[in-house]
PDB file of C-alpha atoms and ligand atoms in Angstrom:
ATOM      1  CA  MET A   1     -74.809  90.695 -63.262  1.00  0.00           C
ATOM      2  CA  ALA A   2     -75.844  87.035 -63.518  1.00  0.00           C
ATOM      3  CA  ASP A   3     -75.979  84.852 -60.411  1.00  0.00           C
ATOM      4  CA  ILE A   4     -74.410  81.450 -59.902  1.00  0.00           C
ATOM      5  CA  LEU A   5     -76.154  79.727 -57.003  1.00  0.00           C
ATOM      6  CA  VAL A   6     -73.740  78.179 -54.496  1.00  0.00           C
ATOM      7  CA  LEU A   7     -76.095  75.890 -52.610  1.00  0.00           C
ATOM      8  CA  TYR A   8     -74.626  73.853 -49.763  1.00  0.00           C
ATOM      9  CA  TYR A   9     -75.245  72.189 -46.439  1.00  0.00           C
ATOM     10  CA  SER A  10     -72.557  72.326 -43.753  1.00  0.00           C
ATOM     11  CA  ARG A  11     -72.835  71.094 -40.158  1.00  0.00           C
ATOM     12  CA  TYR A  12     -69.299  71.902 -38.957  1.00  0.00           C
ATOM     13  CA  GLY A  13     -68.139  74.572 -41.408  1.00  0.00           C
ATOM     14  CA  ALA A  14     -65.831  72.694 -43.792  1.00  0.00           C
ATOM     15  CA  THR A  15     -68.234  72.636 -46.746  1.00  0.00           C
ATOM     16  CA  ALA A  16     -69.113  76.269 -45.990  1.00  0.00           C
ATOM     17  CA  ALA A  17     -65.408  77.194 -46.257  1.00  0.00           C
ATOM     18  CA  MET A  18     -65.293  75.500 -49.675  1.00  0.00           C
ATOM     19  CA  ALA A  19     -68.421  77.427 -50.737  1.00  0.00           C
ATOM     20  CA  THR A  20     -66.647  80.692 -49.899  1.00  0.00           C
ATOM     21  CA  GLN A  21     -63.683  79.800 -52.141  1.00  0.00           C
ATOM     22  CA  ILE A  22     -65.969  78.692 -54.984  1.00  0.00           C
ATOM     23  CA  ALA A  23     -67.816  82.005 -54.648  1.00  0.00           C
ATOM     24  CA  ARG A  24     -64.482  83.833 -54.943  1.00  0.00           C
ATOM     25  CA  GLY A  25     -63.752  81.985 -58.184  1.00  0.00           C
ATOM     26  CA  ILE A  26     -67.183  82.894 -59.556  1.00  0.00           C
ATOM     27  CA  GLY A  27     -66.585  86.554 -58.673  1.00  0.00           C
ATOM     28  CA  GLU A  28     -63.359  86.553 -60.716  1.00  0.00           C
ATOM     29  CA  VAL A  29     -65.422  86.279 -63.924  1.00  0.00           C
ATOM     30  CA  ASP A  30     -66.734  89.559 -65.350  1.00  0.00           C
ATOM     31  CA  GLY A  31     -70.472  90.000 -64.996  1.00  0.00           C
ATOM     32  CA  MET A  32     -70.913  86.989 -62.706  1.00  0.00           C
ATOM     33  CA  GLN A  33     -71.592  86.889 -58.984  1.00  0.00           C
ATOM     34  CA  ALA A  34     -72.194  84.137 -56.429  1.00  0.00           C
ATOM     35  CA  ARG A  35     -75.449  83.787 -54.517  1.00  0.00           C
ATOM     36  CA  LEU A  36     -74.686  81.735 -51.383  1.00  0.00           C
ATOM     37  CA  ARG A  37     -77.564  79.718 -49.945  1.00  0.00           C
ATOM     38  CA  THR A  38     -77.884  76.879 -47.461  1.00  0.00           C
ATOM     39  CA  VAL A  39     -80.628  74.527 -46.280  1.00  0.00           C
ATOM     40  CA  PRO A  40     -81.917  73.857 -42.747  1.00  0.00           C
ATOM     41  CA  ALA A  41     -81.182  70.657 -40.852  1.00  0.00           C
ATOM     42  CA  VAL A  42     -83.895  68.001 -40.933  1.00  0.00           C
ATOM     43  CA  SER A  43     -85.301  66.515 -37.776  1.00  0.00           C
ATOM     44  CA  THR A  44     -86.726  63.134 -36.812  1.00  0.00           C
ATOM     45  CA  VAL A  45     -89.372  65.099 -34.912  1.00  0.00           C
ATOM     46  CA  CYS A  46     -91.590  66.192 -37.764  1.00  0.00           C
ATOM     47  CA  GLU A  47     -93.138  69.036 -35.750  1.00  0.00           C
ATOM     48  CA  ALA A  48     -89.714  70.676 -35.269  1.00  0.00           C
ATOM     49  CA  THR A  49     -89.312  73.883 -37.248  1.00  0.00           C
ATOM     50  CA  GLU A  50     -86.475  76.327 -37.889  1.00  0.00           C
ATOM     51  CA  ASP A  51     -86.727  80.098 -38.132  1.00  0.00           C
ATOM     52  CA  SER A  52     -87.194  81.101 -41.765  1.00  0.00           C
ATOM     53  CA  ILE A  53     -83.927  83.086 -41.548  1.00  0.00           C
ATOM     54  CA  PRO A  54     -80.924  81.273 -40.028  1.00  0.00           C
ATOM     55  CA  ALA A  55     -79.249  82.848 -36.980  1.00  0.00           C
ATOM     56  CA  GLN A  56     -75.956  83.037 -38.885  1.00  0.00           C
ATOM     57  CA  GLY A  57     -74.454  82.238 -42.270  1.00  0.00           C
ATOM     58  CA  SER A  58     -76.122  82.093 -45.669  1.00  0.00           C
ATOM     59  CA  PRO A  59     -79.908  82.459 -46.074  1.00  0.00           C
ATOM     60  CA  TYR A  60     -81.984  79.366 -46.768  1.00  0.00           C
ATOM     61  CA  ALA A  61     -82.484  78.501 -50.425  1.00  0.00           C
ATOM     62  CA  THR A  62     -85.838  78.750 -52.155  1.00  0.00           C
ATOM     63  CA  LEU A  63     -86.973  77.286 -55.471  1.00  0.00           C
ATOM     64  CA  ASP A  64     -86.712  80.802 -56.920  1.00  0.00           C
ATOM     65  CA  ASP A  65     -82.955  80.777 -56.193  1.00  0.00           C
ATOM     66  CA  LEU A  66     -82.678  77.738 -58.463  1.00  0.00           C
ATOM     67  CA  ARG A  67     -85.076  79.200 -61.030  1.00  0.00           C
ATOM     68  CA  ASP A  68     -83.147  82.501 -61.228  1.00  0.00           C
ATOM     69  CA  CYS A  69     -79.585  81.182 -61.335  1.00  0.00           C
ATOM     70  CA  ALA A  70     -77.413  80.973 -64.450  1.00  0.00           C
ATOM     71  CA  GLY A  71     -75.579  77.965 -62.954  1.00  0.00           C
ATOM     72  CA  LEU A  72     -75.334  75.893 -59.791  1.00  0.00           C
ATOM     73  CA  ALA A  73     -72.537  74.746 -57.470  1.00  0.00           C
ATOM     74  CA  LEU A  74     -73.939  72.126 -55.098  1.00  0.00           C
ATOM     75  CA  GLY A  75     -71.992  71.220 -51.956  1.00  0.00           C
ATOM     76  CA  SER A  76     -72.439  68.710 -49.138  1.00  0.00           C
ATOM     77  CA  PRO A  77     -70.437  66.967 -46.449  1.00  0.00           C
ATOM     78  CA  THR A  78     -69.953  63.287 -47.253  1.00  0.00           C
ATOM     79  CA  ARG A  79     -72.239  61.124 -45.142  1.00  0.00           C
ATOM     80  CA  PHE A  80     -71.769  57.382 -45.537  1.00  0.00           C
ATOM     81  CA  GLY A  81     -70.387  57.984 -49.026  1.00  0.00           C
ATOM     82  CA  ASN A  82     -73.326  60.119 -50.100  1.00  0.00           C
ATOM     83  CA  MET A  83     -74.730  63.640 -49.770  1.00  0.00           C
ATOM     84  CA  ALA A  84     -76.249  64.756 -46.454  1.00  0.00           C
ATOM     85  CA  ALA A  85     -79.997  64.288 -45.925  1.00  0.00           C
ATOM     86  CA  PRO A  86     -80.848  68.019 -45.520  1.00  0.00           C
ATOM     87  CA  LEU A  87     -79.556  68.776 -49.015  1.00  0.00           C
ATOM     88  CA  LYS A  88     -81.272  65.740 -50.522  1.00  0.00           C
ATOM     89  CA  TYR A  89     -84.469  66.772 -48.723  1.00  0.00           C
ATOM     90  CA  PHE A  90     -84.330  70.172 -50.425  1.00  0.00           C
ATOM     91  CA  ILE A  91     -83.572  68.614 -53.819  1.00  0.00           C
ATOM     92  CA  ASP A  92     -86.623  66.390 -53.368  1.00  0.00           C
ATOM     93  CA  THR A  93     -88.779  69.533 -53.283  1.00  0.00           C
ATOM     94  CA  THR A  94     -87.755  70.519 -56.830  1.00  0.00           C
ATOM     95  CA  SER A  95     -90.291  68.423 -58.800  1.00  0.00           C
ATOM     96  CA  SER A  96     -92.086  71.513 -60.106  1.00  0.00           C
ATOM     97  CA  LEU A  97     -88.815  72.776 -61.617  1.00  0.00           C
ATOM     98  CA  TRP A  98     -88.199  69.340 -63.140  1.00  0.00           C
ATOM     99  CA  LEU A  99     -91.706  69.228 -64.643  1.00  0.00           C
ATOM    100  CA  GLY A 100     -91.090  72.574 -66.333  1.00  0.00           C
ATOM    101  CA  ALA A 101     -87.486  71.668 -67.338  1.00  0.00           C
ATOM    102  CA  GLU A 102     -86.501  74.952 -65.694  1.00  0.00           C
ATOM    103  CA  LEU A 103     -82.943  73.874 -64.892  1.00  0.00           C
ATOM    104  CA  ALA A 104     -82.309  72.075 -68.193  1.00  0.00           C
ATOM    105  CA  GLY A 105     -79.246  73.408 -70.019  1.00  0.00           C
ATOM    106  CA  LYS A 106     -77.795  75.242 -67.017  1.00  0.00           C
ATOM    107  CA  PRO A 107     -74.220  74.349 -66.027  1.00  0.00           C
ATOM    108  CA  ALA A 108     -73.603  72.722 -62.630  1.00  0.00           C
ATOM    109  CA  ALA A 109     -70.720  71.475 -60.493  1.00  0.00           C
ATOM    110  CA  VAL A 110     -70.437  69.672 -57.159  1.00  0.00           C
ATOM    111  CA  PHE A 111     -68.193  69.775 -54.087  1.00  0.00           C
ATOM    112  CA  THR A 112     -67.788  67.831 -50.848  1.00  0.00           C
ATOM    113  CA  SER A 113     -65.819  67.528 -47.621  1.00  0.00           C
ATOM    114  CA  THR A 114     -64.859  64.300 -45.816  1.00  0.00           C
ATOM    115  CA  SER A 115     -63.155  63.421 -42.550  1.00  0.00           C
ATOM    116  CA  SER A 116     -60.998  60.708 -44.146  1.00  0.00           C
ATOM    117  CA  LEU A 117     -59.107  60.677 -47.423  1.00  0.00           C
ATOM    118  CA  HIS A 118     -60.732  57.514 -48.773  1.00  0.00           C
ATOM    119  CA  GLY A 119     -64.063  58.075 -47.066  1.00  0.00           C
ATOM    120  CA  GLY A 120     -66.103  58.580 -50.226  1.00  0.00           C
ATOM    121  CA  GLN A 121     -65.336  61.929 -51.850  1.00  0.00           C
ATOM    122  CA  GLU A 122     -65.756  60.525 -55.361  1.00  0.00           C
ATOM    123  CA  THR A 123     -68.890  58.502 -54.586  1.00  0.00           C
ATOM    124  CA  THR A 124     -70.492  61.546 -52.996  1.00  0.00           C
ATOM    125  CA  LEU A 125     -69.584  63.811 -55.903  1.00  0.00           C
ATOM    126  CA  LEU A 126     -70.861  61.343 -58.502  1.00  0.00           C
ATOM    127  CA  SER A 127     -74.098  60.653 -56.618  1.00  0.00           C
ATOM    128  CA  MET A 128     -74.713  64.393 -56.208  1.00  0.00           C
ATOM    129  CA  MET A 129     -74.638  64.636 -60.006  1.00  0.00           C
ATOM    130  CA  LEU A 130     -77.530  62.183 -60.444  1.00  0.00           C
ATOM    131  CA  PRO A 131     -80.469  64.478 -59.574  1.00  0.00           C
ATOM    132  CA  LEU A 132     -78.809  67.292 -61.534  1.00  0.00           C
ATOM    133  CA  LEU A 133     -78.660  65.046 -64.617  1.00  0.00           C
ATOM    134  CA  HIS A 134     -82.367  64.269 -64.161  1.00  0.00           C
ATOM    135  CA  HIS A 135     -82.922  68.015 -64.261  1.00  0.00           C
ATOM    136  CA  GLY A 136     -81.015  68.204 -67.567  1.00  0.00           C
ATOM    137  CA  MET A 137     -78.174  70.266 -66.125  1.00  0.00           C
ATOM    138  CA  LEU A 138     -74.756  70.277 -67.820  1.00  0.00           C
ATOM    139  CA  LEU A 139     -72.197  68.831 -65.404  1.00  0.00           C
ATOM    140  CA  LEU A 140     -68.691  70.254 -65.193  1.00  0.00           C
ATOM    141  CA  GLY A 141     -65.677  68.785 -63.423  1.00  0.00           C
ATOM    142  CA  ILE A 142     -62.120  70.024 -62.968  1.00  0.00           C
ATOM    143  CA  PRO A 143     -59.682  69.427 -65.855  1.00  0.00           C
ATOM    144  CA  TYR A 144     -56.131  68.154 -65.202  1.00  0.00           C
ATOM    145  CA  SER A 145     -54.822  71.396 -66.671  1.00  0.00           C
ATOM    146  CA  GLU A 146     -55.394  72.474 -63.057  1.00  0.00           C
ATOM    147  CA  THR A 147     -52.096  70.836 -62.125  1.00  0.00           C
ATOM    148  CA  ASP A 148     -52.919  70.736 -58.401  1.00  0.00           C
ATOM    149  CA  LEU A 149     -54.943  67.638 -59.291  1.00  0.00           C
ATOM    150  CA  LEU A 150     -51.709  65.816 -60.143  1.00  0.00           C
ATOM    151  CA  HIS A 151     -50.058  66.527 -56.802  1.00  0.00           C
ATOM    152  CA  THR A 152     -52.777  66.840 -54.174  1.00  0.00           C
ATOM    153  CA  ASP A 153     -52.399  64.730 -51.040  1.00  0.00           C
ATOM    154  CA  ALA A 154     -55.645  66.099 -49.570  1.00  0.00           C
ATOM    155  CA  GLY A 155     -58.806  66.963 -51.523  1.00  0.00           C
ATOM    156  CA  GLY A 156     -59.167  67.592 -55.249  1.00  0.00           C
ATOM    157  CA  THR A 157     -60.769  65.329 -57.873  1.00  0.00           C
ATOM    158  CA  PRO A 158     -61.689  65.606 -61.558  1.00  0.00           C
ATOM    159  CA  TYR A 159     -65.340  65.052 -60.531  1.00  0.00           C
ATOM    160  CA  GLY A 160     -65.485  68.243 -58.498  1.00  0.00           C
ATOM    161  CA  ALA A 161     -63.811  70.042 -55.610  1.00  0.00           C
ATOM    162  CA  SER A 162     -63.192  68.208 -52.354  1.00  0.00           C
ATOM    163  CA  HIS A 163     -61.597  68.763 -48.965  1.00  0.00           C
ATOM    164  CA  LEU A 164     -60.021  66.516 -46.363  1.00  0.00           C
ATOM    165  CA  ALA A 165     -61.295  67.987 -43.079  1.00  0.00           C
ATOM    166  CA  GLY A 166     -59.836  65.367 -40.698  1.00  0.00           C
ATOM    167  CA  THR A 167     -61.546  63.355 -37.987  1.00  0.00           C
ATOM    168  CA  ASP A 168     -62.442  66.481 -35.989  1.00  0.00           C
ATOM    169  CA  SER A 169     -63.494  68.304 -39.179  1.00  0.00           C
ATOM    170  CA  ASP A 170     -61.153  71.145 -38.288  1.00  0.00           C
ATOM    171  CA  LYS A 171     -58.358  71.046 -40.893  1.00  0.00           C
ATOM    172  CA  PRO A 172     -58.326  74.312 -42.863  1.00  0.00           C
ATOM    173  CA  LEU A 173     -58.450  74.105 -46.642  1.00  0.00           C
ATOM    174  CA  THR A 174     -54.961  73.594 -48.084  1.00  0.00           C
ATOM    175  CA  GLU A 175     -53.666  76.089 -50.637  1.00  0.00           C
ATOM    176  CA  ALA A 176     -54.230  73.480 -53.374  1.00  0.00           C
ATOM    177  CA  GLU A 177     -57.795  72.756 -52.215  1.00  0.00           C
ATOM    178  CA  GLN A 178     -58.539  76.492 -52.241  1.00  0.00           C
ATOM    179  CA  ARG A 179     -57.088  76.896 -55.745  1.00  0.00           C
ATOM    180  CA  LEU A 180     -59.176  73.981 -57.024  1.00  0.00           C
ATOM    181  CA  CYS A 181     -62.351  75.412 -55.447  1.00  0.00           C
ATOM    182  CA  ARG A 182     -61.690  78.777 -57.089  1.00  0.00           C
ATOM    183  CA  ALA A 183     -60.900  77.093 -60.418  1.00  0.00           C
ATOM    184  CA  LEU A 184     -64.201  75.215 -60.293  1.00  0.00           C
ATOM    185  CA  GLY A 185     -66.120  78.405 -59.480  1.00  0.00           C
ATOM    186  CA  ARG A 186     -64.408  80.237 -62.357  1.00  0.00           C
ATOM    187  CA  ARG A 187     -65.063  77.384 -64.789  1.00  0.00           C
ATOM    188  CA  LEU A 188     -68.733  77.271 -63.843  1.00  0.00           C
ATOM    189  CA  ALA A 189     -69.153  81.036 -64.211  1.00  0.00           C
ATOM    190  CA  GLU A 190     -67.321  81.057 -67.565  1.00  0.00           C
ATOM    191  CA  ALA A 191     -69.505  78.215 -68.857  1.00  0.00           C
ATOM    192  CA  ALA A 192     -72.672  80.029 -67.748  1.00  0.00           C
ATOM    193  CA  GLN A 193     -71.477  83.177 -69.498  1.00  0.00           C
ATOM    194  CA  LYS A 194     -70.759  81.304 -72.766  1.00  0.00           C
ATOM    195  CA  LEU A 195     -74.070  79.450 -72.647  1.00  0.00           C
ATOM    196  CA  SER A 196     -76.037  82.666 -72.204  1.00  0.00           C
ATOM    197  CA  ALA A 197     -74.134  84.508 -74.991  1.00  0.00           C
TER     198      ALA A 197
HETATM  199  C1  FMN B 201     -73.604  60.871 -40.230  1.00  0.00           C
HETATM  200  C2  FMN B 201     -72.226  61.173 -40.745  1.00  0.00           C
HETATM  201  C3  FMN B 201     -71.689  60.372 -41.732  1.00  0.00           C
HETATM  202  C4  FMN B 201     -70.390  60.634 -42.214  1.00  0.00           C
HETATM  203  N1  FMN B 201     -69.878  59.823 -43.191  1.00  0.00           N
HETATM  204  C5  FMN B 201     -68.618  60.037 -43.644  1.00  0.00           C
HETATM  205  C6  FMN B 201     -68.055  59.208 -44.644  1.00  0.00           C
HETATM  206  O1  FMN B 201     -68.698  58.324 -45.207  1.00  0.00           O
HETATM  207  N2  FMN B 201     -66.768  59.432 -44.998  1.00  0.00           N
HETATM  208  C7  FMN B 201     -65.996  60.409 -44.422  1.00  0.00           C
HETATM  209  O2  FMN B 201     -64.822  60.536 -44.740  1.00  0.00           O
HETATM  210  N3  FMN B 201     -66.538  61.256 -43.517  1.00  0.00           N
HETATM  211  C8  FMN B 201     -67.813  61.082 -43.105  1.00  0.00           C
HETATM  212  N4  FMN B 201     -68.366  61.938 -42.183  1.00  0.00           N
HETATM  213  C9  FMN B 201     -67.603  63.121 -41.765  1.00  0.00           C
HETATM  214  C10 FMN B 201     -67.964  64.380 -42.561  1.00  0.00           C
HETATM  215  O3  FMN B 201     -68.053  64.110 -43.942  1.00  0.00           O
HETATM  216  C11 FMN B 201     -66.882  65.437 -42.371  1.00  0.00           C
HETATM  217  O4  FMN B 201     -66.737  65.715 -41.003  1.00  0.00           O
HETATM  218  C12 FMN B 201     -67.174  66.708 -43.151  1.00  0.00           C
HETATM  219  O5  FMN B 201     -65.966  67.434 -43.284  1.00  0.00           O
HETATM  220  C13 FMN B 201     -68.196  67.609 -42.451  1.00  0.00           C
HETATM  221  O6  FMN B 201     -68.448  68.741 -43.247  1.00  0.00           O
HETATM  222  P1  FMN B 201     -69.049  70.081 -42.622  1.00  0.00           P
HETATM  223  O7  FMN B 201     -67.954  70.658 -41.732  1.00  0.00           O
HETATM  224  O8  FMN B 201     -69.328  70.961 -43.784  1.00  0.00           O
HETATM  225  O9  FMN B 201     -70.271  69.705 -41.842  1.00  0.00           O
HETATM  226  C14 FMN B 201     -69.633  61.724 -41.709  1.00  0.00           C
HETATM  227  C15 FMN B 201     -70.217  62.550 -40.725  1.00  0.00           C
HETATM  228  C16 FMN B 201     -71.499  62.274 -40.251  1.00  0.00           C
HETATM  229  C17 FMN B 201     -72.093  63.185 -39.192  1.00  0.00           C
END
């Protein structure tokens, strides 16, 4: 089995719910499985530390998770139209992988959750692609052959999967949002399989 890393940060659970659907899509491809990982919150108090294993949810990511994976799905809540600081903080620790071009040629995709429909899903998705392009990763979006993209009135973009969580961040994923997450996971896993063949 080859692993696709589903690496995400989620404060209130919406991005985590998307990660679960993307993982399901990955698991639908023969020989591929999802490895779910998260990152700890960052603190303004630099002495603050987290346990090395979170109390609940996915384990924290390490550089080896990135090194080992056949592909990457990167997910973050939208914060001021951009990815959340904890995820960016982790990405900023990947210089050694960049120096060795260890992620170059691996497929990648991105996903995000917002509280408002026009609150920056696309800007977040596009800006999340930037460090992955520096790493030489091959970015995948969602094609319009996934016809949910034509009709969605919640999340769903050609740049990656997205979710409209509402102002209290408590709206469940719609059926269309779930289908698009699974389609993105499948597409990523299929691309990784073809690239390694
Ligand atoms: C500091 C901060 C900035 C945010 N900025 C935006 C924003 O620009 N646009 C938006 O629609 N939602 C914004 N939100 C809301 C989150 O994107 C939204 O609640 C998201 O669904 C949370 O995902 P999570 O449940 O995975 O933590 C922001 C939330 C916080 C805490």
